Short mmCIF file of C-alpha atoms and ligand atoms in Angstrom, two decimals:
data_model
loop_
_atom_site.label_atom_id
_atom_site.label_comp_id
_atom_site.label_asym_id
_atom_site.label_seq_id
_atom_site.Cartn_x
_atom_site.Cartn_y
_atom_site.Cartn_z
CA MET A 1 0.46 -5.22 -3.23
CA LYS A 2 1.46 -2.38 -5.52
CA PHE A 3 5.15 -1.91 -6.39
CA GLU A 4 5.10 1.43 -8.15
CA ALA A 5 8.15 2.63 -10.11
CA ILE A 6 8.15 5.79 -12.20
CA GLU A 7 10.74 5.40 -14.93
CA ARG A 8 12.96 8.38 -15.80
CA GLU A 9 15.56 9.13 -18.43
CA THR A 10 18.37 11.67 -18.42
CA VAL A 11 20.12 12.72 -21.62
CA ILE A 12 23.61 14.18 -21.52
CA LEU A 13 26.08 14.98 -24.30
CA ASP A 14 28.92 12.60 -23.58
CA PRO A 15 32.48 13.97 -23.65
CA ALA A 16 33.80 10.39 -23.77
CA ASN A 17 31.94 9.88 -27.06
CA ASN A 18 32.50 13.06 -29.04
CA MET A 19 29.61 14.85 -27.25
CA GLN A 20 27.05 12.44 -28.66
CA PRO A 21 23.79 12.08 -26.71
CA LYS A 22 23.84 9.45 -23.98
CA THR A 23 20.68 8.27 -22.20
CA ILE A 24 20.91 7.28 -18.52
CA PRO A 25 17.89 5.56 -16.94
CA SER A 26 16.66 5.97 -13.36
CA GLU A 27 13.50 5.28 -11.37
CA ILE A 28 11.52 6.83 -8.58
CA ARG A 29 10.10 4.00 -6.49
CA LYS A 30 7.37 4.30 -3.88
CA ASP A 31 7.47 2.18 -0.76
CA PRO A 32 4.26 0.12 -0.92
CA LEU A 33 3.51 0.77 2.77
CA THR A 34 4.44 4.39 3.47
CA GLY A 35 4.66 5.90 -0.03
CA LYS A 36 8.16 7.13 0.85
CA THR A 37 10.20 7.48 -2.37
CA SER A 38 13.67 6.23 -3.31
CA ARG A 39 15.63 7.14 -6.42
CA ILE A 40 17.14 4.11 -8.13
CA CYS A 41 20.14 4.78 -10.37
CA GLN A 42 22.18 2.50 -12.60
CA PHE A 43 25.25 4.55 -13.43
CA ARG A 44 28.03 2.55 -11.78
CA PRO A 45 28.89 -1.07 -11.00
CA LEU A 46 28.18 -2.41 -7.50
CA LYS A 47 31.80 -2.75 -6.55
CA TRP A 48 33.94 -0.83 -4.09
CA LYS A 49 37.58 -1.00 -3.20
CA LYS A 50 38.31 -1.61 0.46
CA PRO A 51 41.02 0.54 2.03
CA ASP A 52 43.89 -0.96 4.03
CA LEU A 53 41.77 -1.94 7.03
CA ASP A 54 44.77 -3.08 9.11
CA GLN A 55 46.17 0.42 8.81
CA LEU A 56 42.80 1.98 9.66
CA ILE A 57 42.45 -0.12 12.81
CA ALA A 58 46.07 -0.12 13.98
CA GLY A 59 46.37 1.46 17.44
CA THR A 60 42.64 2.06 18.00
CA GLU A 61 42.53 -0.73 20.59
CA LYS A 62 44.73 1.32 22.93
CA THR A 63 41.94 3.75 23.80
CA CYS A 64 39.02 1.38 23.17
CA PRO A 65 36.60 1.37 26.14
CA PHE A 66 35.12 -1.99 25.05
CA CYS A 67 38.33 -4.04 25.02
CA PRO A 68 38.50 -6.72 27.75
CA ASP A 69 41.11 -4.90 29.86
CA LYS A 70 38.83 -1.85 30.22
CA VAL A 71 35.19 -2.75 29.66
CA LEU A 72 34.48 -3.86 33.26
CA LYS A 73 36.58 -1.05 34.74
CA ILE A 74 35.43 2.07 32.94
CA THR A 75 31.88 1.47 31.76
CA PRO A 76 29.01 2.70 33.97
CA HIS A 77 26.40 0.75 35.96
CA PHE A 78 22.64 1.13 35.88
CA PRO A 79 21.14 2.40 39.14
CA GLU A 80 19.74 -0.33 41.38
CA SER A 81 16.14 0.71 40.68
CA ILE A 82 16.63 -0.16 36.99
CA LEU A 83 19.08 -3.08 37.13
CA PRO A 84 20.26 -4.26 40.56
CA GLU A 85 23.30 -6.07 39.14
CA GLY A 86 24.42 -2.86 37.35
CA ARG A 87 25.45 -4.60 34.14
CA LEU A 88 24.52 -7.82 32.35
CA VAL A 89 27.18 -10.29 31.20
CA LEU A 90 26.88 -13.27 28.84
CA ASN A 91 30.13 -15.10 28.17
CA ASP A 92 32.45 -12.31 26.99
CA LYS A 93 29.64 -9.91 26.03
CA VAL A 94 28.65 -7.05 28.34
CA LEU A 95 25.59 -4.78 28.56
CA PHE A 96 25.90 -1.46 30.39
CA PRO A 97 24.30 2.02 30.21
CA ASN A 98 25.12 4.19 27.23
CA ILE A 99 27.30 7.05 28.44
CA ALA A 100 25.83 9.22 25.68
CA PRO A 101 22.08 8.65 26.22
CA TYR A 102 19.48 10.02 23.82
CA ASP A 103 16.56 8.72 25.87
CA ILE A 104 15.90 7.50 29.42
CA LEU A 105 16.85 3.85 28.94
CA GLY A 106 19.85 3.42 26.67
CA ALA A 107 22.42 0.65 26.80
CA VAL A 108 25.39 -0.66 24.86
CA VAL A 109 26.14 -4.34 24.26
CA THR A 110 29.71 -5.29 23.38
CA LEU A 111 30.05 -8.35 21.17
CA GLY A 112 32.93 -9.95 23.02
CA ASP A 113 36.66 -9.63 23.51
CA ARG A 114 37.82 -9.13 19.94
CA HIS A 115 38.49 -5.49 19.11
CA TYR A 116 38.08 -5.85 15.37
CA ILE A 117 36.12 -8.59 13.62
CA PRO A 118 35.98 -8.58 9.82
CA MET A 119 32.50 -9.05 8.33
CA THR A 120 33.43 -12.54 7.16
CA ASP A 121 34.64 -13.60 10.59
CA PHE A 122 31.55 -13.22 12.80
CA GLU A 123 30.18 -16.39 14.36
CA THR A 124 26.38 -16.67 14.29
CA GLU A 125 26.32 -17.28 18.05
CA ARG A 126 28.29 -14.10 18.75
CA ILE A 127 25.67 -12.00 16.97
CA ALA A 128 22.85 -13.98 18.61
CA ASP A 129 24.42 -13.66 22.09
CA GLY A 130 24.41 -9.87 21.69
CA PHE A 131 20.70 -10.04 20.87
CA ARG A 132 20.19 -12.34 23.90
CA LEU A 133 21.72 -9.78 26.23
CA ALA A 134 19.53 -7.03 24.75
CA LEU A 135 16.44 -9.24 25.15
CA LYS A 136 17.35 -10.02 28.74
CA PHE A 137 17.55 -6.30 29.45
CA PHE A 138 14.25 -5.62 27.69
CA GLN A 139 12.51 -8.46 29.52
CA HIS A 140 13.80 -7.17 32.82
CA ILE A 141 12.59 -3.60 32.32
CA ASP A 142 9.26 -4.98 31.14
CA ASN A 143 9.02 -7.14 34.28
CA ILE A 144 9.56 -4.11 36.51
CA ASP A 145 6.79 -2.29 34.55
CA HIS A 146 9.07 0.50 33.43
CA PRO A 147 6.96 3.08 31.53
CA GLU A 148 9.52 3.16 28.67
CA SER A 149 9.07 -0.56 28.02
CA VAL A 150 7.07 0.02 24.81
CA TYR A 151 9.35 -0.14 21.75
CA HIS A 152 12.43 -2.31 22.26
CA LEU A 153 15.10 -1.27 19.79
CA VAL A 154 18.49 -2.65 18.85
CA SER A 155 20.70 -1.01 16.28
CA TRP A 156 24.13 -1.98 15.07
CA ASN A 157 26.48 0.56 13.56
CA TYR A 158 29.39 -1.46 12.19
CA MET A 159 32.58 0.46 11.33
CA PRO A 160 32.94 4.22 10.89
CA ALA A 161 30.92 4.91 7.72
CA SER A 162 27.88 3.54 9.58
CA GLY A 163 28.12 6.29 12.19
CA SER A 164 30.17 4.31 14.70
CA SER A 165 32.95 6.11 16.54
CA VAL A 166 34.33 2.85 17.97
CA ILE A 167 35.81 -0.03 15.94
CA HIS A 168 34.98 -2.63 18.62
CA PRO A 169 31.70 -4.34 17.57
CA HIS A 170 28.74 -3.32 19.73
CA TYR A 171 24.99 -2.75 19.61
CA GLN A 172 22.99 0.26 20.70
CA VAL A 173 20.07 -0.96 22.77
CA PHE A 174 17.20 1.14 23.99
CA ALA A 175 13.60 1.01 25.07
CA THR A 176 11.33 3.97 24.60
CA ALA A 177 7.70 5.04 24.61
CA TYR A 178 8.50 7.25 21.58
CA ALA A 179 9.10 5.36 18.34
CA PRO A 180 11.69 6.87 15.97
CA ASN A 181 10.20 8.66 12.94
CA LEU A 182 10.37 5.91 10.35
CA LEU A 183 9.09 3.27 12.73
CA ARG A 184 6.20 5.52 13.76
CA MET A 185 5.33 6.21 10.09
CA GLU A 186 5.44 2.50 9.32
CA LEU A 187 3.26 1.57 12.29
CA GLN A 188 0.65 4.19 11.44
CA ALA A 189 0.64 3.08 7.80
CA ALA A 190 0.41 -0.62 8.73
CA GLU A 191 -2.54 0.12 11.01
CA ARG A 192 -4.30 1.99 8.19
CA TYR A 193 -3.47 -0.86 5.80
CA MET A 194 -5.09 -3.41 8.10
CA LYS A 195 -8.20 -1.28 8.59
CA LYS A 196 -8.54 -0.90 4.81
CA ASN A 197 -7.60 -4.40 3.66
CA GLY A 198 -8.30 -6.57 6.68
CA THR A 199 -4.84 -8.16 6.41
CA ASN A 200 -1.37 -7.58 7.82
CA TYR A 201 0.84 -5.60 5.39
CA TRP A 202 3.97 -7.52 6.30
CA ASP A 203 2.33 -10.90 5.81
CA ASP A 204 1.11 -9.68 2.43
CA LEU A 205 4.57 -8.37 1.53
CA VAL A 206 6.24 -11.69 2.35
CA LYS A 207 3.68 -13.52 0.25
CA ALA A 208 4.02 -11.10 -2.70
CA GLU A 209 7.83 -11.21 -2.64
CA LYS A 210 7.85 -15.01 -2.32
CA ASP A 211 5.57 -15.24 -5.35
CA GLY A 212 7.49 -12.57 -7.30
CA LYS A 213 10.86 -14.17 -6.53
CA ASP A 214 13.13 -11.38 -7.87
CA ARG A 215 13.57 -9.79 -4.44
CA PHE A 216 13.15 -12.86 -2.23
CA LEU A 217 16.28 -14.36 -0.66
CA GLY A 218 14.97 -17.19 1.49
CA THR A 219 13.58 -18.23 4.84
CA ILE A 220 15.52 -19.23 7.95
CA GLY A 221 13.20 -20.69 10.57
CA ARG A 222 10.30 -18.23 10.58
CA THR A 223 12.41 -15.27 9.36
CA ASN A 224 11.83 -14.18 5.74
CA TRP A 225 14.69 -12.36 3.97
CA MET A 226 14.24 -10.09 0.96
CA THR A 227 15.76 -7.06 -0.68
CA VAL A 228 13.74 -3.90 -0.22
CA PHE A 229 11.84 -2.53 -3.24
CA ALA A 230 12.45 1.14 -2.31
CA PRO A 231 15.54 1.05 -0.08
CA LEU A 232 17.15 3.64 2.18
CA GLY A 233 20.72 2.53 1.51
CA VAL A 234 22.93 3.41 -1.47
CA ALA A 235 23.73 -0.29 -2.01
CA GLY A 236 20.20 -1.52 -1.24
CA ASP A 237 18.59 -2.75 1.97
CA VAL A 238 17.56 -6.20 3.11
CA VAL A 239 14.59 -6.74 5.41
CA ALA A 240 13.94 -9.81 7.56
CA VAL A 241 10.29 -10.21 8.58
CA VAL A 242 9.50 -12.63 11.42
CA ASN A 243 6.24 -14.55 10.98
CA ASP A 244 3.49 -14.35 13.61
CA ILE A 245 5.02 -11.82 16.01
CA SER A 246 4.87 -8.03 16.34
CA SER A 247 7.07 -6.99 19.24
CA THR A 248 10.71 -7.58 20.16
CA LEU A 249 9.73 -9.33 23.41
CA GLU A 250 8.05 -12.11 21.40
CA LEU A 251 11.31 -13.15 19.72
CA THR A 252 12.31 -16.70 20.71
CA ASP A 253 15.85 -17.89 21.22
CA ASP A 254 15.64 -19.69 17.86
CA ASP A 255 14.54 -16.45 16.18
CA LEU A 256 17.66 -14.72 17.51
CA THR A 257 19.89 -17.43 16.04
CA ASP A 258 18.01 -17.31 12.72
CA LEU A 259 18.30 -13.51 12.52
CA ALA A 260 22.01 -13.78 13.33
CA GLU A 261 22.48 -16.42 10.63
CA GLY A 262 20.78 -14.23 8.02
CA LEU A 263 22.92 -11.25 9.00
CA ASN A 264 26.00 -13.41 8.64
CA ASN A 265 24.90 -14.39 5.14
CA LEU A 266 24.47 -10.73 4.23
CA MET A 267 27.88 -9.80 5.60
CA ALA A 268 29.49 -12.55 3.52
CA ALA A 269 27.68 -11.42 0.37
CA TYR A 270 28.29 -7.68 0.76
CA ASP A 271 31.93 -8.28 1.67
CA LYS A 272 32.43 -9.69 -1.82
CA ILE A 273 31.61 -6.32 -3.40
CA GLY A 274 33.88 -4.36 -1.09
CA ILE A 275 31.35 -3.22 1.52
CA TYR A 276 32.81 -3.02 5.05
CA ASN A 277 30.31 -0.77 6.90
CA PHE A 278 26.62 -1.29 7.63
CA ASN A 279 23.64 -0.44 9.85
CA VAL A 280 21.12 -2.85 11.31
CA GLY A 281 17.92 -1.69 13.00
CA PHE A 282 14.92 -3.33 14.68
CA TYR A 283 11.40 -2.27 13.63
CA PRO A 284 9.05 -3.69 16.28
CA GLY A 285 5.50 -2.91 17.25
CA ALA A 286 4.38 -2.34 20.82
CA ALA A 287 2.70 -5.25 22.63
CA GLY A 288 -0.59 -6.04 20.92
CA ASP A 289 0.19 -4.19 17.65
CA ASP A 290 -1.17 -7.06 15.56
CA PHE A 291 -1.24 -4.89 12.42
CA THR A 292 2.56 -5.09 12.12
CA ARG A 293 5.29 -7.75 12.19
CA PHE A 294 8.66 -7.57 13.86
CA HIS A 295 11.29 -6.92 11.20
CA LEU A 296 14.88 -5.82 11.03
CA VAL A 297 16.67 -4.00 8.24
CA PHE A 298 20.28 -4.43 7.12
CA SER A 299 21.60 -1.42 5.22
CA PRO A 300 25.15 -1.29 3.83
CA ARG A 301 27.01 2.01 4.13
CA ILE A 302 29.79 3.48 2.01
CA TYR A 303 31.85 6.64 1.68
CA PHE A 304 31.11 8.72 -1.40
CA ASN A 305 34.80 9.61 -1.29
CA GLU A 306 36.92 7.36 0.87
CA ALA A 307 40.01 9.57 0.88
CA LEU A 308 38.06 12.62 2.01
CA GLY A 309 35.81 10.67 4.39
CA THR A 310 32.74 11.94 2.49
CA PRO A 311 29.67 10.21 3.97
CA ASP A 312 26.91 8.67 1.84
CA VAL A 313 24.35 11.00 3.41
CA ALA A 314 24.37 14.39 1.66
CA ALA A 315 21.79 17.21 1.66
CA LEU A 316 19.19 15.29 -0.37
CA ARG A 317 19.03 12.57 2.27
CA ASN A 318 19.79 14.61 5.38
CA LEU A 319 17.48 17.54 4.64
CA GLY A 320 15.11 15.97 2.12
CA ASN A 321 14.95 12.42 3.52
CA GLU A 322 15.16 11.28 -0.11
CA THR A 323 17.30 8.23 -0.73
CA VAL A 324 19.39 7.33 -3.74
CA CYS A 325 20.28 3.70 -4.41
CA TRP A 326 23.02 2.99 -6.92
CA ALA A 327 21.63 -0.22 -8.36
CA LEU A 328 18.39 -2.04 -9.02
CA PRO A 329 17.37 -3.96 -5.88
CA GLU A 330 16.63 -6.95 -8.14
CA ASP A 331 20.28 -6.95 -9.32
CA ILE A 332 21.43 -6.63 -5.71
CA ASN A 333 19.22 -9.59 -4.81
CA GLU A 334 20.88 -11.69 -7.49
CA MET A 335 24.26 -10.88 -5.97
CA LEU A 336 23.09 -11.72 -2.41
CA ILE A 337 21.12 -14.89 -3.05
CA ALA A 338 24.22 -17.09 -3.42
CA GLU A 339 24.66 -16.86 0.37
CA PHE A 340 21.08 -17.96 1.19
ZN1 LIG B 401 38.24 -2.75 21.61
#
Protein backbone atom coordinates (compact mmCIF):
# COMPACT_ATOMS: atom_id res chain seq x y z
CA MET A 1 0.00 0.00 0.00
CA LYS A 2 1.52 3.26 -1.16
CA PHE A 3 0.53 6.50 0.62
CA GLU A 4 2.09 9.11 -1.64
CA ALA A 5 2.35 12.74 -0.48
CA ILE A 6 4.18 15.40 -2.48
CA GLU A 7 5.35 18.08 -0.07
CA ARG A 8 5.05 21.74 -1.09
CA GLU A 9 6.12 25.05 0.37
CA THR A 10 4.77 28.53 -0.24
CA VAL A 11 6.75 31.63 0.70
CA ILE A 12 4.99 34.94 1.30
CA LEU A 13 6.27 38.23 2.70
CA ASP A 14 4.30 38.57 5.90
CA PRO A 15 2.67 41.94 6.67
CA ALA A 16 2.17 40.82 10.28
CA ASN A 17 5.95 40.48 10.63
CA ASN A 18 7.40 43.51 8.88
CA MET A 19 7.20 41.81 5.44
CA GLN A 20 9.66 39.12 6.44
CA PRO A 21 9.49 35.84 4.51
CA LYS A 22 7.08 33.27 5.93
CA THR A 23 7.02 29.65 4.76
CA ILE A 24 3.68 27.81 4.67
CA PRO A 25 3.73 24.03 4.06
CA SER A 26 1.16 22.02 2.12
CA GLU A 27 0.91 18.59 0.49
CA ILE A 28 -0.61 17.01 -2.56
CA ARG A 29 -1.76 13.52 -1.57
CA LYS A 30 -2.77 10.75 -3.95
CA ASP A 31 -5.55 8.37 -3.03
CA PRO A 32 -3.88 4.94 -2.99
CA LEU A 33 -6.77 3.36 -4.91
CA THR A 34 -7.86 5.87 -7.55
CA GLY A 35 -4.89 8.27 -7.70
CA LYS A 36 -7.33 11.15 -7.12
CA THR A 37 -5.47 14.04 -5.46
CA SER A 38 -6.28 16.15 -2.39
CA ARG A 39 -4.47 19.28 -1.26
CA ILE A 40 -3.66 19.23 2.44
CA CYS A 41 -3.11 22.63 4.07
CA GLN A 42 -2.11 23.61 7.58
CA PHE A 43 -2.84 27.31 7.75
CA ARG A 44 -5.60 27.48 10.35
CA PRO A 45 -6.67 25.66 13.53
CA LEU A 46 -9.40 23.02 13.29
CA LYS A 47 -11.95 25.02 15.18
CA TRP A 48 -15.14 26.71 14.06
CA LYS A 49 -17.66 28.86 15.85
CA LYS A 50 -21.22 27.60 15.72
CA PRO A 51 -23.90 30.18 14.96
CA ASP A 52 -27.01 30.57 17.12
CA LEU A 53 -28.64 27.32 15.99
CA ASP A 54 -31.88 27.98 17.90
CA GLN A 55 -32.31 31.14 15.88
CA LEU A 56 -31.47 29.34 12.63
CA ILE A 57 -34.06 26.63 13.29
CA ALA A 58 -36.81 28.75 14.85
CA GLY A 59 -40.01 28.55 12.78
CA THR A 60 -38.74 26.04 10.21
CA GLU A 61 -40.95 23.32 11.71
CA LYS A 62 -44.07 25.18 10.54
CA THR A 63 -43.53 24.29 6.90
CA CYS A 64 -41.58 21.07 7.47
CA PRO A 65 -43.04 18.19 5.41
CA PHE A 66 -41.35 15.59 7.65
CA CYS A 67 -42.83 16.68 10.99
CA PRO A 68 -45.30 14.17 12.51
CA ASP A 69 -48.40 16.27 11.81
CA LYS A 70 -47.66 16.30 8.06
CA VAL A 71 -45.44 13.40 7.05
CA LEU A 72 -48.26 10.86 6.60
CA LYS A 73 -50.58 13.42 5.01
CA ILE A 74 -48.48 15.13 2.38
CA THR A 75 -45.75 12.71 1.34
CA PRO A 76 -46.35 10.54 -1.75
CA HIS A 77 -46.85 6.77 -2.07
CA PHE A 78 -45.00 4.34 -4.31
CA PRO A 79 -47.17 2.76 -7.01
CA GLU A 80 -48.46 -0.70 -6.14
CA SER A 81 -46.14 -2.38 -8.65
CA ILE A 82 -43.12 -1.12 -6.69
CA LEU A 83 -44.38 -1.14 -3.09
CA PRO A 84 -47.95 -2.33 -2.46
CA GLU A 85 -48.13 -0.67 0.97
CA GLY A 86 -47.11 2.70 -0.55
CA ARG A 87 -44.75 3.66 2.27
CA LEU A 88 -42.72 1.79 4.88
CA VAL A 89 -42.95 2.69 8.57
CA LEU A 90 -40.71 1.64 11.48
CA ASN A 91 -41.64 3.14 14.83
CA ASP A 92 -41.72 6.88 14.10
CA LYS A 93 -39.56 6.66 10.95
CA VAL A 94 -41.15 6.75 7.50
CA LEU A 95 -39.90 5.81 4.01
CA PHE A 96 -41.69 7.28 0.98
CA PRO A 97 -40.80 8.25 -2.62
CA ASN A 98 -38.58 11.25 -3.14
CA ILE A 99 -40.70 14.01 -4.65
CA ALA A 100 -37.58 15.31 -6.42
CA PRO A 101 -36.28 12.10 -8.05
CA TYR A 102 -32.95 11.99 -9.85
CA ASP A 103 -33.36 8.35 -10.88
CA ILE A 104 -36.15 5.79 -11.20
CA LEU A 105 -36.16 4.51 -7.62
CA GLY A 106 -35.58 7.27 -5.10
CA ALA A 107 -36.89 7.43 -1.55
CA VAL A 108 -36.59 9.52 1.58
CA VAL A 109 -36.39 8.13 5.11
CA THR A 110 -37.30 10.45 7.98
CA LEU A 111 -35.49 9.75 11.23
CA GLY A 112 -38.47 10.15 13.52
CA ASP A 113 -40.68 12.79 15.07
CA ARG A 114 -38.08 15.30 16.24
CA HIS A 115 -37.69 18.23 13.86
CA TYR A 116 -34.21 19.17 14.96
CA ILE A 117 -31.72 16.85 16.64
CA PRO A 118 -28.30 18.24 17.60
CA MET A 119 -25.34 16.06 16.58
CA THR A 120 -24.73 15.13 20.21
CA ASP A 121 -28.31 14.04 20.76
CA PHE A 122 -28.79 11.20 18.24
CA GLU A 123 -29.50 7.76 19.67
CA THR A 124 -27.63 4.93 17.94
CA GLU A 125 -30.91 3.07 17.38
CA ARG A 126 -32.49 6.06 15.64
CA ILE A 127 -29.69 6.12 13.06
CA ALA A 128 -29.79 2.32 12.76
CA ASP A 129 -33.59 2.28 12.35
CA GLY A 130 -33.26 4.65 9.40
CA PHE A 131 -30.78 2.23 7.83
CA ARG A 132 -33.19 -0.66 8.60
CA LEU A 133 -35.99 1.03 6.68
CA ALA A 134 -33.67 1.66 3.72
CA LEU A 135 -32.53 -1.99 3.80
CA LYS A 136 -36.12 -3.19 3.93
CA PHE A 137 -36.87 -1.14 0.82
CA PHE A 138 -33.76 -2.41 -0.96
CA GLN A 139 -34.52 -6.02 -0.07
CA HIS A 140 -38.06 -5.62 -1.35
CA ILE A 141 -37.06 -4.19 -4.72
CA ASP A 142 -34.44 -6.92 -5.01
CA ASN A 143 -37.08 -9.57 -4.25
CA ILE A 144 -39.31 -8.27 -7.03
CA ASP A 145 -36.29 -8.42 -9.40
CA HIS A 146 -36.41 -4.72 -10.18
CA PRO A 147 -33.75 -3.98 -12.84
CA GLU A 148 -32.45 -1.00 -10.80
CA SER A 149 -31.63 -3.25 -7.84
CA VAL A 150 -27.86 -3.09 -8.47
CA TYR A 151 -26.25 -0.38 -6.32
CA HIS A 152 -28.14 0.34 -3.10
CA LEU A 153 -27.23 3.81 -1.88
CA VAL A 154 -28.01 5.77 1.24
CA SER A 155 -26.81 9.31 1.77
CA TRP A 156 -27.36 11.64 4.67
CA ASN A 157 -27.16 15.39 4.24
CA TYR A 158 -27.32 16.81 7.76
CA MET A 159 -28.09 20.53 8.10
CA PRO A 160 -27.90 23.17 5.36
CA ALA A 161 -24.15 23.37 4.62
CA SER A 162 -24.34 19.68 3.64
CA GLY A 163 -26.77 20.44 0.83
CA SER A 164 -29.94 19.77 2.82
CA SER A 165 -32.89 22.09 2.29
CA VAL A 166 -34.77 20.60 5.26
CA ILE A 167 -33.67 20.75 8.92
CA HIS A 168 -35.62 17.60 9.86
CA PRO A 169 -33.13 14.67 9.83
CA HIS A 170 -33.64 12.33 6.88
CA TYR A 171 -31.76 10.04 4.49
CA GLN A 172 -31.79 9.97 0.72
CA VAL A 173 -32.22 6.37 -0.38
CA PHE A 174 -31.94 5.09 -3.89
CA ALA A 175 -31.20 2.03 -5.96
CA THR A 176 -29.72 2.34 -9.40
CA ALA A 177 -28.02 0.38 -12.16
CA TYR A 178 -25.75 3.42 -12.70
CA ALA A 179 -23.17 3.99 -9.98
CA PRO A 180 -22.31 7.64 -9.20
CA ASN A 181 -18.96 8.80 -10.60
CA LEU A 182 -16.73 8.31 -7.58
CA LEU A 183 -18.21 4.94 -6.76
CA ARG A 184 -17.76 3.80 -10.36
CA MET A 185 -14.12 5.01 -10.37
CA GLU A 186 -13.47 3.21 -7.10
CA LEU A 187 -15.04 -0.03 -8.29
CA GLN A 188 -13.07 -0.03 -11.53
CA ALA A 189 -9.86 0.73 -9.64
CA ALA A 190 -10.54 -1.97 -7.03
CA GLU A 191 -11.15 -4.52 -9.78
CA ARG A 192 -7.85 -3.58 -11.43
CA TYR A 193 -6.12 -3.74 -8.04
CA MET A 194 -7.36 -7.27 -7.44
CA LYS A 195 -6.33 -8.42 -10.92
CA LYS A 196 -2.84 -6.98 -10.37
CA ASN A 197 -2.26 -7.92 -6.73
CA GLY A 198 -4.57 -10.86 -6.17
CA THR A 199 -5.95 -9.23 -3.01
CA ASN A 200 -8.85 -6.96 -2.06
CA TYR A 201 -7.77 -3.29 -1.86
CA TRP A 202 -10.05 -2.54 1.08
CA ASP A 203 -8.81 -5.51 3.10
CA ASP A 204 -5.26 -4.35 2.40
CA LEU A 205 -6.12 -0.77 3.38
CA VAL A 206 -7.61 -1.85 6.71
CA LYS A 207 -4.53 -3.93 7.44
CA ALA A 208 -2.12 -1.12 6.46
CA GLU A 209 -3.98 1.50 8.51
CA LYS A 210 -4.24 -0.84 11.51
CA ASP A 211 -0.48 -1.43 11.34
CA GLY A 212 0.30 2.26 10.71
CA LYS A 213 -1.96 3.42 13.55
CA ASP A 214 -1.88 7.19 12.83
CA ARG A 215 -5.12 7.11 10.84
CA PHE A 216 -6.85 4.15 12.50
CA LEU A 217 -9.70 4.90 14.91
CA GLY A 218 -10.95 1.47 15.93
CA THR A 219 -13.24 -1.43 15.14
CA ILE A 220 -16.89 -1.84 16.11
CA GLY A 221 -18.08 -5.37 15.37
CA ARG A 222 -16.74 -5.99 11.87
CA THR A 223 -16.68 -2.28 10.91
CA ASN A 224 -13.23 -0.65 10.70
CA TRP A 225 -13.04 3.14 11.20
CA MET A 226 -10.19 5.31 9.95
CA THR A 227 -9.49 8.82 8.73
CA VAL A 228 -8.96 9.05 5.00
CA PHE A 229 -5.40 9.67 3.73
CA ALA A 230 -6.54 11.90 0.82
CA PRO A 231 -9.97 13.19 1.89
CA LEU A 232 -12.74 14.97 0.01
CA GLY A 233 -13.83 17.12 2.95
CA VAL A 234 -12.27 20.36 4.20
CA ALA A 235 -12.14 18.97 7.75
CA GLY A 236 -11.14 15.44 6.70
CA ASP A 237 -13.20 12.33 5.99
CA VAL A 238 -13.68 9.13 7.94
CA VAL A 239 -14.30 5.81 6.21
CA ALA A 240 -15.86 2.72 7.76
CA VAL A 241 -15.03 -0.51 5.92
CA VAL A 242 -17.13 -3.59 6.69
CA ASN A 243 -15.19 -6.87 6.68
CA ASP A 244 -16.21 -9.72 4.36
CA ILE A 245 -19.06 -8.08 2.45
CA SER A 246 -19.30 -6.09 -0.78
CA SER A 247 -22.91 -5.05 -1.27
CA THR A 248 -25.44 -3.16 0.84
CA LEU A 249 -27.82 -6.14 0.86
CA GLU A 250 -25.24 -8.19 2.79
CA LEU A 251 -25.30 -5.83 5.79
CA THR A 252 -26.62 -7.58 8.91
CA ASP A 253 -28.73 -5.96 11.57
CA ASP A 254 -25.67 -5.86 13.84
CA ASP A 255 -23.68 -4.09 11.10
CA LEU A 256 -26.34 -1.38 10.96
CA THR A 257 -26.09 -0.81 14.71
CA ASP A 258 -22.28 -0.80 14.54
CA LEU A 259 -22.27 1.72 11.67
CA ALA A 260 -24.73 3.89 13.60
CA GLU A 261 -22.56 3.71 16.72
CA GLY A 262 -19.48 4.81 14.77
CA LEU A 263 -21.37 7.70 13.20
CA ASN A 264 -22.50 8.76 16.65
CA ASN A 265 -18.89 8.76 17.83
CA LEU A 266 -17.91 10.95 14.89
CA MET A 267 -20.74 13.38 15.53
CA ALA A 268 -19.65 13.73 19.17
CA ALA A 269 -16.03 14.33 18.16
CA TYR A 270 -16.69 16.80 15.35
CA ASP A 271 -19.22 18.69 17.48
CA LYS A 272 -16.37 19.56 19.84
CA ILE A 273 -14.61 21.57 17.11
CA GLY A 274 -17.74 23.44 16.07
CA ILE A 275 -18.84 21.30 13.11
CA TYR A 276 -22.64 21.09 12.75
CA ASN A 277 -23.10 19.91 9.13
CA PHE A 278 -22.00 16.70 7.44
CA ASN A 279 -22.54 14.22 4.59
CA VAL A 280 -22.62 10.45 4.83
CA GLY A 281 -22.59 8.20 1.77
CA PHE A 282 -22.64 4.45 1.08
CA TYR A 283 -20.06 2.97 -1.32
CA PRO A 284 -21.26 -0.55 -2.11
CA GLY A 285 -20.44 -2.99 -4.85
CA ALA A 286 -23.05 -4.84 -6.87
CA ALA A 287 -23.84 -8.44 -5.88
CA GLY A 288 -20.76 -10.59 -6.48
CA ASP A 289 -18.27 -7.67 -6.68
CA ASP A 290 -15.76 -9.52 -4.50
CA PHE A 291 -12.98 -7.08 -5.43
CA THR A 292 -14.51 -4.38 -3.21
CA ARG A 293 -15.85 -4.03 0.34
CA PHE A 294 -18.92 -2.17 1.49
CA HIS A 295 -17.83 1.12 3.06
CA LEU A 296 -19.39 4.38 4.08
CA VAL A 297 -17.79 7.80 4.29
CA PHE A 298 -18.52 10.55 6.82
CA SER A 299 -17.49 13.99 5.59
CA PRO A 300 -17.95 17.13 7.71
CA ARG A 301 -19.11 20.27 5.92
CA ILE A 302 -18.58 23.93 6.76
CA TYR A 303 -19.29 27.38 5.35
CA PHE A 304 -16.24 29.26 4.13
CA ASN A 305 -18.09 32.37 5.29
CA GLU A 306 -20.98 31.72 7.63
CA ALA A 307 -22.47 35.21 7.44
CA LEU A 308 -22.56 35.18 3.64
CA GLY A 309 -23.58 31.51 3.41
CA THR A 310 -20.46 30.81 1.30
CA PRO A 311 -20.29 27.04 0.70
CA ASP A 312 -17.10 25.00 1.10
CA VAL A 313 -17.29 23.94 -2.55
CA ALA A 314 -15.78 26.61 -4.81
CA ALA A 315 -14.57 26.43 -8.43
CA LEU A 316 -11.55 24.24 -7.66
CA ARG A 317 -13.77 21.52 -6.27
CA ASN A 318 -16.89 22.04 -8.38
CA LEU A 319 -15.16 22.41 -11.75
CA GLY A 320 -11.80 20.78 -11.02
CA ASN A 321 -12.94 18.05 -8.61
CA GLU A 322 -9.83 18.93 -6.58
CA THR A 323 -10.28 18.90 -2.84
CA VAL A 324 -8.61 21.02 -0.19
CA CYS A 325 -8.42 19.78 3.39
CA TRP A 326 -7.51 22.29 6.07
CA ALA A 327 -5.56 19.97 8.35
CA LEU A 328 -3.43 16.86 8.31
CA PRO A 329 -5.69 13.79 8.48
CA GLU A 330 -3.34 12.39 11.14
CA ASP A 331 -4.02 15.44 13.36
CA ILE A 332 -7.75 15.05 12.71
CA ASN A 333 -7.47 11.39 13.71
CA GLU A 334 -5.88 12.38 17.01
CA MET A 335 -8.83 14.66 17.68
CA LEU A 336 -11.40 11.96 16.79
CA ILE A 337 -9.88 8.95 18.51
CA ALA A 338 -11.01 10.00 22.00
CA GLU A 339 -14.57 8.99 21.01
CA PHE A 340 -13.58 5.47 19.81
ZN1 LIG B 1 -39.80 18.69 10.83
